[in-house]
């Protein structure tokens, strides 16, 4: 792409700037062939004149140099974008490794590049040979022309030759551009192992995350079990479920579940409640309803206010009995509203 753009820019610049470049070139040739006796006797002036002639030659040629460079740079940026990096200039000791060097030389990418360059060289060389062979007589005739006519004819032949060569390079660029983009995307694609590694780096190692979640669950369970000792009552199934309730008048708008568990965890909650002197109330429907519908640290729903109120009243009477100010209350027969007991239809 950059070569094609450079050639096209050179042809366009030569077409627009060619006549002016020819006039400036002729002036330089005439001035260089004109000798002055002063210049032959004064080396300093001769050097100054030579420097002025060289500077004029540079200024005359500069547009023909800048245009292809600017076009090649623009074509490169259009395809790959603008990237500032010092990585190519940084020392890389792996480049000194002969085995890696041989690997790069005999790699698939290297073979493709060599084949592509060979094809381009043969195509451009073939076009050049055809132009030279077909225009050999015309080239020889330039010697018999005047200088302006010879330069004009040579300029026209040069433009024609450049257009022919540019056609070859443009055709190659149209085929090579998509190929380069495809190869770049292939190189950028990650292997399954690289994708897994990137996912681990971006999202975290799944094993580590699982361990973290397990640790968080253990810490949460530990805090929950510690809260059993502060509960007012533990409602049991009696064996499968256990739910610890707490209510502080004025501090809570409704009773809260501070701990709950099933099976082994329920047994641990009952054990901690007994150690802390928290009363246990056997009420299977209410225990199941609380376990199903209320999360830890959550308030009980309004549908269970009446049932939980009976539980708290029983706890109050039990505390009065323990303090010696009343008889031991009977366990209340608590009725749970329809639809809240998950096992209601199975009974």
PDB file of N, CA and C in Angstrom, residues 252-339:
ATOM      1  N   UNK A 252     -36.526  -1.893  66.746  1.00  0.00           N
ATOM      2  CA  UNK A 252     -36.887  -2.617  65.536  1.00  0.00           C
ATOM      3  C   UNK A 252     -38.346  -2.386  65.229  1.00  0.00           C
ATOM      4  N   UNK A 253     -38.653  -2.231  63.948  1.00  0.00           N
ATOM      5  CA  UNK A 253     -40.047  -2.065  63.546  1.00  0.00           C
ATOM      6  C   UNK A 253     -40.793  -3.389  63.527  1.00  0.00           C
ATOM      7  N   UNK A 254     -40.059  -4.503  63.428  1.00  0.00           N
ATOM      8  CA  UNK A 254     -40.670  -5.838  63.421  1.00  0.00           C
ATOM      9  C   UNK A 254     -39.608  -6.834  63.861  1.00  0.00           C
ATOM     10  N   UNK A 255     -40.000  -7.994  64.356  1.00  0.00           N
ATOM     11  CA  UNK A 255     -39.019  -9.014  64.723  1.00  0.00           C
ATOM     12  C   UNK A 255     -38.164  -9.408  63.515  1.00  0.00           C
ATOM     13  N   UNK A 256     -36.936  -9.797  63.806  1.00  0.00           N
ATOM     14  CA  UNK A 256     -35.987 -10.135  62.758  1.00  0.00           C
ATOM     15  C   UNK A 256     -35.480 -11.555  62.958  1.00  0.00           C
ATOM     16  N   UNK A 257     -35.110 -12.171  61.827  1.00  0.00           N
ATOM     17  CA  UNK A 257     -34.473 -13.486  61.861  1.00  0.00           C
ATOM     18  C   UNK A 257     -32.963 -13.253  61.932  1.00  0.00           C
ATOM     19  N   UNK A 258     -32.338 -13.647  63.042  1.00  0.00           N
ATOM     20  CA  UNK A 258     -30.891 -13.425  63.194  1.00  0.00           C
ATOM     21  C   UNK A 258     -30.091 -14.661  62.803  1.00  0.00           C
ATOM     22  N   UNK A 259     -30.735 -15.821  62.684  1.00  0.00           N
ATOM     23  CA  UNK A 259     -30.044 -17.038  62.267  1.00  0.00           C
ATOM     24  C   UNK A 259     -31.077 -18.050  61.825  1.00  0.00           C
ATOM     25  N   UNK A 260     -30.689 -18.870  60.840  1.00  0.00           N
ATOM     26  CA  UNK A 260     -31.565 -19.957  60.422  1.00  0.00           C
ATOM     27  C   UNK A 260     -30.704 -21.036  59.791  1.00  0.00           C
ATOM     28  N   UNK A 261     -31.217 -22.261  59.817  1.00  0.00           N
ATOM     29  CA  UNK A 261     -30.469 -23.362  59.253  1.00  0.00           C
ATOM     30  C   UNK A 261     -31.323 -24.592  59.123  1.00  0.00           C
ATOM     31  N   UNK A 262     -30.817 -25.543  58.333  1.00  0.00           N
ATOM     32  CA  UNK A 262     -31.514 -26.811  58.120  1.00  0.00           C
ATOM     33  C   UNK A 262     -30.571 -27.960  58.443  1.00  0.00           C
ATOM     34  N   UNK A 263     -31.141 -29.045  58.928  1.00  0.00           N
ATOM     35  CA  UNK A 263     -30.405 -30.282  59.203  1.00  0.00           C
ATOM     36  C   UNK A 263     -29.244 -30.031  60.159  1.00  0.00           C
ATOM     37  N   UNK A 264     -27.981 -30.233  59.735  1.00  0.00           N
ATOM     38  CA  UNK A 264     -26.836 -30.112  60.636  1.00  0.00           C
ATOM     39  C   UNK A 264     -26.694 -28.696  61.184  1.00  0.00           C
ATOM     40  N   UNK A 265     -26.938 -27.705  60.336  1.00  0.00           N
ATOM     41  CA  UNK A 265     -26.849 -26.327  60.807  1.00  0.00           C
ATOM     42  C   UNK A 265     -27.971 -26.030  61.807  1.00  0.00           C
ATOM     43  N   UNK A 266     -29.142 -26.599  61.596  1.00  0.00           N
ATOM     44  CA  UNK A 266     -30.238 -26.433  62.548  1.00  0.00           C
ATOM     45  C   UNK A 266     -29.876 -27.057  63.893  1.00  0.00           C
ATOM     46  N   UNK A 267     -29.230 -28.217  63.842  1.00  0.00           N
ATOM     47  CA  UNK A 267     -28.803 -28.846  65.096  1.00  0.00           C
ATOM     48  C   UNK A 267     -27.789 -27.992  65.823  1.00  0.00           C
ATOM     49  N   UNK A 268     -26.881 -27.355  65.056  1.00  0.00           N
ATOM     50  CA  UNK A 268     -25.888 -26.478  65.689  1.00  0.00           C
ATOM     51  C   UNK A 268     -26.558 -25.260  66.303  1.00  0.00           C
ATOM     52  N   UNK A 269     -27.572 -24.705  65.641  1.00  0.00           N
ATOM     53  CA  UNK A 269     -28.283 -23.547  66.191  1.00  0.00           C
ATOM     54  C   UNK A 269     -28.988 -23.926  67.495  1.00  0.00           C
ATOM     55  N   UNK A 270     -29.631 -25.094  67.527  1.00  0.00           N
ATOM     56  CA  UNK A 270     -30.302 -25.537  68.751  1.00  0.00           C
ATOM     57  C   UNK A 270     -29.289 -25.748  69.879  1.00  0.00           C
ATOM     58  N   UNK A 271     -28.130 -26.292  69.535  1.00  0.00           N
ATOM     59  CA  UNK A 271     -27.102 -26.532  70.548  1.00  0.00           C
ATOM     60  C   UNK A 271     -26.601 -25.221  71.134  1.00  0.00           C
ATOM     61  N   UNK A 272     -26.339 -24.223  70.270  1.00  0.00           N
ATOM     62  CA  UNK A 272     -25.865 -22.931  70.759  1.00  0.00           C
ATOM     63  C   UNK A 272     -26.949 -22.231  71.578  1.00  0.00           C
ATOM     64  N   UNK A 273     -28.207 -22.378  71.163  1.00  0.00           N
ATOM     65  CA  UNK A 273     -29.297 -21.755  71.923  1.00  0.00           C
ATOM     66  C   UNK A 273     -29.399 -22.358  73.320  1.00  0.00           C
ATOM     67  N   UNK A 274     -29.261 -23.655  73.422  1.00  0.00           N
ATOM     68  CA  UNK A 274     -29.318 -24.295  74.735  1.00  0.00           C
ATOM     69  C   UNK A 274     -28.150 -23.855  75.618  1.00  0.00           C
ATOM     70  N   UNK A 275     -26.964 -23.715  75.010  1.00  0.00           N
ATOM     71  CA  UNK A 275     -25.818 -23.271  75.791  1.00  0.00           C
ATOM     72  C   UNK A 275     -26.006 -21.849  76.293  1.00  0.00           C
ATOM     73  N   UNK A 276     -26.673 -21.004  75.472  1.00  0.00           N
ATOM     74  CA  UNK A 276     -26.865 -19.602  75.854  1.00  0.00           C
ATOM     75  C   UNK A 276     -28.140 -19.379  76.646  1.00  0.00           C
ATOM     76  N   UNK A 277     -28.936 -20.411  76.887  1.00  0.00           N
ATOM     77  CA  UNK A 277     -30.174 -20.259  77.634  1.00  0.00           C
ATOM     78  C   UNK A 277     -31.294 -19.641  76.843  1.00  0.00           C
ATOM     79  N   UNK A 278     -31.218 -19.703  75.505  1.00  0.00           N
ATOM     80  CA  UNK A 278     -32.286 -19.173  74.646  1.00  0.00           C
ATOM     81  C   UNK A 278     -33.374 -20.231  74.552  1.00  0.00           C
ATOM     82  N   UNK A 279     -34.630 -19.889  74.822  1.00  0.00           N
ATOM     83  CA  UNK A 279     -35.701 -20.892  74.799  1.00  0.00           C
ATOM     84  C   UNK A 279     -35.947 -21.425  73.401  1.00  0.00           C
ATOM     85  N   UNK A 280     -36.321 -22.702  73.337  1.00  0.00           N
ATOM     86  CA  UNK A 280     -36.654 -23.367  72.078  1.00  0.00           C
ATOM     87  C   UNK A 280     -38.162 -23.621  72.047  1.00  0.00           C
ATOM     88  N   UNK A 281     -38.776 -23.285  70.932  1.00  0.00           N
ATOM     89  CA  UNK A 281     -40.208 -23.500  70.763  1.00  0.00           C
ATOM     90  C   UNK A 281     -40.434 -24.379  69.544  1.00  0.00           C
ATOM     91  N   UNK A 282     -41.068 -25.506  69.743  1.00  0.00           N
ATOM     92  CA  UNK A 282     -41.330 -26.411  68.643  1.00  0.00           C
ATOM     93  C   UNK A 282     -42.616 -26.007  67.943  1.00  0.00           C
ATOM     94  N   UNK A 283     -42.480 -25.546  66.696  1.00  0.00           N
ATOM     95  CA  UNK A 283     -43.632 -25.158  65.875  1.00  0.00           C
ATOM     96  C   UNK A 283     -43.255 -25.397  64.414  1.00  0.00           C
ATOM     97  N   UNK A 284     -43.425 -26.637  63.917  1.00  0.00           N
ATOM     98  CA  UNK A 284     -42.978 -26.985  62.568  1.00  0.00           C
ATOM     99  C   UNK A 284     -43.509 -26.073  61.463  1.00  0.00           C
ATOM    100  N   UNK A 285     -44.831 -25.771  61.405  1.00  0.00           N
ATOM    101  CA  UNK A 285     -45.297 -24.916  60.304  1.00  0.00           C
ATOM    102  C   UNK A 285     -44.644 -23.541  60.317  1.00  0.00           C
ATOM    103  N   UNK A 286     -44.526 -22.930  61.516  1.00  0.00           N
ATOM    104  CA  UNK A 286     -43.922 -21.600  61.587  1.00  0.00           C
ATOM    105  C   UNK A 286     -42.429 -21.661  61.262  1.00  0.00           C
ATOM    106  N   UNK A 287     -41.729 -22.691  61.731  1.00  0.00           N
ATOM    107  CA  UNK A 287     -40.302 -22.817  61.430  1.00  0.00           C
ATOM    108  C   UNK A 287     -40.073 -22.938  59.930  1.00  0.00           C
ATOM    109  N   UNK A 288     -40.901 -23.749  59.279  1.00  0.00           N
ATOM    110  CA  UNK A 288     -40.748 -23.906  57.831  1.00  0.00           C
ATOM    111  C   UNK A 288     -41.078 -22.610  57.099  1.00  0.00           C
ATOM    112  N   UNK A 289     -42.119 -21.916  57.538  1.00  0.00           N
ATOM    113  CA  UNK A 289     -42.512 -20.667  56.875  1.00  0.00           C
ATOM    114  C   UNK A 289     -41.434 -19.604  57.034  1.00  0.00           C
ATOM    115  N   UNK A 290     -40.882 -19.480  58.241  1.00  0.00           N
ATOM    116  CA  UNK A 290     -39.818 -18.498  58.468  1.00  0.00           C
ATOM    117  C   UNK A 290     -38.574 -18.844  57.653  1.00  0.00           C
ATOM    118  N   UNK A 291     -38.220 -20.114  57.620  1.00  0.00           N
ATOM    119  CA  UNK A 291     -37.025 -20.521  56.878  1.00  0.00           C
ATOM    120  C   UNK A 291     -37.204 -20.257  55.378  1.00  0.00           C
ATOM    121  N   UNK A 292     -38.427 -20.447  54.885  1.00  0.00           N
ATOM    122  CA  UNK A 292     -38.690 -20.290  53.460  1.00  0.00           C
ATOM    123  C   UNK A 292     -38.756 -18.834  53.028  1.00  0.00           C
ATOM    124  N   UNK A 293     -39.379 -17.981  53.834  1.00  0.00           N
ATOM    125  CA  UNK A 293     -39.749 -16.644  53.366  1.00  0.00           C
ATOM    126  C   UNK A 293     -38.921 -15.508  53.957  1.00  0.00           C
ATOM    127  N   UNK A 294     -38.044 -15.763  54.907  1.00  0.00           N
ATOM    128  CA  UNK A 294     -37.289 -14.682  55.548  1.00  0.00           C
ATOM    129  C   UNK A 294     -35.804 -15.009  55.486  1.00  0.00           C
ATOM    130  N   UNK A 295     -34.996 -14.045  54.996  1.00  0.00           N
ATOM    131  CA  UNK A 295     -33.545 -14.211  54.972  1.00  0.00           C
ATOM    132  C   UNK A 295     -32.961 -13.786  56.313  1.00  0.00           C
ATOM    133  N   UNK A 296     -31.709 -14.165  56.527  1.00  0.00           N
ATOM    134  CA  UNK A 296     -31.015 -13.778  57.746  1.00  0.00           C
ATOM    135  C   UNK A 296     -30.885 -12.261  57.792  1.00  0.00           C
ATOM    136  N   UNK A 297     -31.150 -11.678  58.965  1.00  0.00           N
ATOM    137  CA  UNK A 297     -31.163 -10.225  59.207  1.00  0.00           C
ATOM    138  C   UNK A 297     -32.369  -9.554  58.555  1.00  0.00           C
ATOM    139  N   UNK A 298     -33.312 -10.351  58.057  1.00  0.00           N
ATOM    140  CA  UNK A 298     -34.499  -9.777  57.457  1.00  0.00           C
ATOM    141  C   UNK A 298     -35.660  -9.751  58.433  1.00  0.00           C
ATOM    142  N   UNK A 299     -36.569  -8.779  58.240  1.00  0.00           N
ATOM    143  CA  UNK A 299     -37.765  -8.678  59.074  1.00  0.00           C
ATOM    144  C   UNK A 299     -38.812  -9.677  58.599  1.00  0.00           C
ATOM    145  N   UNK A 300     -39.602 -10.166  59.533  1.00  0.00           N
ATOM    146  CA  UNK A 300     -40.642 -11.124  59.179  1.00  0.00           C
ATOM    147  C   UNK A 300     -41.730 -10.406  58.387  1.00  0.00           C
ATOM    148  N   UNK A 301     -42.401 -11.092  57.462  1.00  0.00           N
ATOM    149  CA  UNK A 301     -43.473 -10.453  56.698  1.00  0.00           C
ATOM    150  C   UNK A 301     -44.700 -10.194  57.568  1.00  0.00           C
ATOM    151  N   UNK A 302     -45.519  -9.275  57.116  1.00  0.00           N
ATOM    152  CA  UNK A 302     -46.706  -8.894  57.886  1.00  0.00           C
ATOM    153  C   UNK A 302     -47.658 -10.067  58.079  1.00  0.00           C
ATOM    154  N   UNK A 303     -47.653 -11.010  57.135  1.00  0.00           N
ATOM    155  CA  UNK A 303     -48.564 -12.151  57.253  1.00  0.00           C
ATOM    156  C   UNK A 303     -48.232 -13.027  58.449  1.00  0.00           C
ATOM    157  N   UNK A 304     -47.001 -12.937  58.963  1.00  0.00           N
ATOM    158  CA  UNK A 304     -46.598 -13.770  60.100  1.00  0.00           C
ATOM    159  C   UNK A 304     -46.540 -12.983  61.408  1.00  0.00           C
ATOM    160  N   UNK A 305     -47.007 -11.725  61.393  1.00  0.00           N
ATOM    161  CA  UNK A 305     -46.973 -10.920  62.629  1.00  0.00           C
ATOM    162  C   UNK A 305     -47.737 -11.620  63.764  1.00  0.00           C
ATOM    163  N   UNK A 306     -48.941 -12.084  63.455  1.00  0.00           N
ATOM    164  CA  UNK A 306     -49.784 -12.669  64.497  1.00  0.00           C
ATOM    165  C   UNK A 306     -49.139 -13.916  65.090  1.00  0.00           C
ATOM    166  N   UNK A 307     -48.576 -14.764  64.206  1.00  0.00           N
ATOM    167  CA  UNK A 307     -47.959 -15.998  64.687  1.00  0.00           C
ATOM    168  C   UNK A 307     -46.735 -15.701  65.537  1.00  0.00           C
ATOM    169  N   UNK A 308     -45.895 -14.764  65.071  1.00  0.00           N
ATOM    170  CA  UNK A 308     -44.683 -14.432  65.826  1.00  0.00           C
ATOM    171  C   UNK A 308     -45.045 -13.710  67.117  1.00  0.00           C
ATOM    172  N   UNK A 309     -46.128 -12.931  67.105  1.00  0.00           N
ATOM    173  CA  UNK A 309     -46.558 -12.264  68.342  1.00  0.00           C
ATOM    174  C   UNK A 309     -46.913 -13.294  69.411  1.00  0.00           C
ATOM    175  N   UNK A 310     -47.549 -14.383  69.019  1.00  0.00           N
ATOM    176  CA  UNK A 310     -47.843 -15.446  69.983  1.00  0.00           C
ATOM    177  C   UNK A 310     -46.558 -16.057  70.539  1.00  0.00           C
ATOM    178  N   UNK A 311     -45.552 -16.183  69.682  1.00  0.00           N
ATOM    179  CA  UNK A 311     -44.270 -16.733  70.135  1.00  0.00           C
ATOM    180  C   UNK A 311     -43.624 -15.801  71.148  1.00  0.00           C
ATOM    181  N   UNK A 312     -43.605 -14.501  70.856  1.00  0.00           N
ATOM    182  CA  UNK A 312     -42.970 -13.547  71.762  1.00  0.00           C
ATOM    183  C   UNK A 312     -43.739 -13.457  73.086  1.00  0.00           C
ATOM    184  N   UNK A 313     -45.059 -13.579  72.997  1.00  0.00           N
ATOM    185  CA  UNK A 313     -45.851 -13.585  74.246  1.00  0.00           C
ATOM    186  C   UNK A 313     -45.503 -14.802  75.094  1.00  0.00           C
ATOM    187  N   UNK A 314     -45.326 -15.921  74.426  1.00  0.00           N
ATOM    188  CA  UNK A 314     -44.925 -17.137  75.164  1.00  0.00           C
ATOM    189  C   UNK A 314     -43.554 -16.960  75.794  1.00  0.00           C
ATOM    190  N   UNK A 315     -42.630 -16.308  75.084  1.00  0.00           N
ATOM    191  CA  UNK A 315     -41.281 -16.068  75.619  1.00  0.00           C
ATOM    192  C   UNK A 315     -41.360 -15.144  76.837  1.00  0.00           C
ATOM    193  N   UNK A 316     -42.216 -14.121  76.772  1.00  0.00           N
ATOM    194  CA  UNK A 316     -42.360 -13.190  77.898  1.00  0.00           C
ATOM    195  C   UNK A 316     -42.888 -13.930  79.133  1.00  0.00           C
ATOM    196  N   UNK A 317     -43.910 -14.748  78.933  1.00  0.00           N
ATOM    197  CA  UNK A 317     -44.461 -15.510  80.059  1.00  0.00           C
ATOM    198  C   UNK A 317     -43.433 -16.507  80.601  1.00  0.00           C
ATOM    199  N   UNK A 318     -42.626 -17.088  79.704  1.00  0.00           N
ATOM    200  CA  UNK A 318     -41.612 -18.038  80.156  1.00  0.00           C
ATOM    201  C   UNK A 318     -40.549 -17.325  80.981  1.00  0.00           C
ATOM    202  N   UNK A 319     -40.166 -16.132  80.564  1.00  0.00           N
ATOM    203  CA  UNK A 319     -39.184 -15.371  81.334  1.00  0.00           C
ATOM    204  C   UNK A 319     -39.741 -14.982  82.703  1.00  0.00           C
ATOM    205  N   UNK A 320     -41.041 -14.646  82.751  1.00  0.00           N
ATOM    206  CA  UNK A 320     -41.661 -14.339  84.029  1.00  0.00           C
ATOM    207  C   UNK A 320     -41.647 -15.574  84.934  1.00  0.00           C
ATOM    208  N   UNK A 321     -41.891 -16.731  84.365  1.00  0.00           N
ATOM    209  CA  UNK A 321     -41.873 -17.960  85.143  1.00  0.00           C
ATOM    210  C   UNK A 321     -40.463 -18.239  85.672  1.00  0.00           C
ATOM    211  N   UNK A 322     -39.471 -18.046  84.840  1.00  0.00           N
ATOM    212  CA  UNK A 322     -38.085 -18.273  85.279  1.00  0.00           C
ATOM    213  C   UNK A 322     -37.721 -17.313  86.401  1.00  0.00           C
ATOM    214  N   UNK A 323     -38.263 -16.095  86.341  1.00  0.00           N
ATOM    215  CA  UNK A 323     -37.970 -15.110  87.387  1.00  0.00           C
ATOM    216  C   UNK A 323     -38.807 -15.338  88.645  1.00  0.00           C
ATOM    217  N   UNK A 324     -39.695 -16.349  88.630  1.00  0.00           N
ATOM    218  CA  UNK A 324     -40.503 -16.666  89.802  1.00  0.00           C
ATOM    219  C   UNK A 324     -41.736 -15.826  89.946  1.00  0.00           C
ATOM    220  N   UNK A 325     -42.195 -15.248  88.838  1.00  0.00           N
ATOM    221  CA  UNK A 325     -43.371 -14.377  88.929  1.00  0.00           C
ATOM    222  C   UNK A 325     -44.548 -14.930  88.131  1.00  0.00           C
ATOM    223  N   UNK A 326     -44.636 -16.210  87.982  1.00  0.00           N
ATOM    224  CA  UNK A 326     -45.781 -16.777  87.265  1.00  0.00           C
ATOM    225  C   UNK A 326     -45.551 -18.248  87.002  1.00  0.00           C
ATOM    226  N   UNK A 327     -46.601 -18.897  86.547  1.00  0.00           N
ATOM    227  CA  UNK A 327     -46.488 -20.314  86.249  1.00  0.00           C
ATOM    228  C   UNK A 327     -45.915 -20.485  84.846  1.00  0.00           C
ATOM    229  N   UNK A 328     -45.424 -21.699  84.605  1.00  0.00           N
ATOM    230  CA  UNK A 328     -44.824 -21.986  83.303  1.00  0.00           C
ATOM    231  C   UNK A 328     -45.923 -22.032  82.248  1.00  0.00           C
ATOM    232  N   UNK A 329     -45.789 -21.301  81.154  1.00  0.00           N
ATOM    233  CA  UNK A 329     -46.851 -21.267  80.142  1.00  0.00           C
ATOM    234  C   UNK A 329     -46.801 -22.516  79.269  1.00  0.00           C
ATOM    235  N   UNK A 330     -47.931 -22.862  78.738  1.00  0.00           N
ATOM    236  CA  UNK A 330     -48.000 -23.946  77.771  1.00  0.00           C
ATOM    237  C   UNK A 330     -47.547 -23.435  76.395  1.00  0.00           C
ATOM    238  N   UNK A 331     -46.963 -24.334  75.609  1.00  0.00           N
ATOM    239  CA  UNK A 331     -46.541 -23.934  74.259  1.00  0.00           C
ATOM    240  C   UNK A 331     -47.781 -23.643  73.426  1.00  0.00           C
ATOM    241  N   UNK A 332     -47.801 -22.487  72.757  1.00  0.00           N
ATOM    242  CA  UNK A 332     -48.995 -22.094  72.003  1.00  0.00           C
ATOM    243  C   UNK A 332     -49.168 -22.943  70.751  1.00  0.00           C
ATOM    244  N   UNK A 333     -50.385 -23.141  70.376  1.00  0.00           N
ATOM    245  CA  UNK A 333     -50.686 -23.811  69.110  1.00  0.00           C
ATOM    246  C   UNK A 333     -50.762 -22.778  68.005  1.00  0.00           C
ATOM    247  N   UNK A 334     -49.690 -22.574  67.335  1.00  0.00           N
ATOM    248  CA  UNK A 334     -49.577 -21.484  66.355  1.00  0.00           C
ATOM    249  C   UNK A 334     -50.090 -21.957  65.004  1.00  0.00           C
ATOM    250  N   UNK A 335     -50.925 -21.133  64.398  1.00  0.00           N
ATOM    251  CA  UNK A 335     -51.477 -21.416  63.077  1.00  0.00           C
ATOM    252  C   UNK A 335     -50.833 -20.456  62.071  1.00  0.00           C
ATOM    253  N   UNK A 336     -50.272 -21.000  60.994  1.00  0.00           N
ATOM    254  CA  UNK A 336     -49.632 -20.192  59.944  1.00  0.00           C
ATOM    255  C   UNK A 336     -50.642 -19.928  58.833  1.00  0.00           C
ATOM    256  N   UNK A 337     -50.743 -18.695  58.342  1.00  0.00           N
ATOM    257  CA  UNK A 337     -51.693 -18.404  57.261  1.00  0.00           C
ATOM    258  C   UNK A 337     -51.461 -19.310  56.053  1.00  0.00           C
ATOM    259  N   UNK A 338     -52.534 -19.539  55.317  1.00  0.00           N
ATOM    260  CA  UNK A 338     -52.466 -20.407  54.141  1.00  0.00           C
ATOM    261  C   UNK A 338     -51.453 -19.874  53.117  1.00  0.00           C
ATOM    262  N   UNK A 339     -50.701 -20.787  52.548  1.00  0.00           N
ATOM    263  CA  UNK A 339     -49.756 -20.450  51.476  1.00  0.00           C
ATOM    264  C   UNK A 339     -48.363 -20.139  51.944  1.00  0.00           C
TER     265      UNK A 339
END
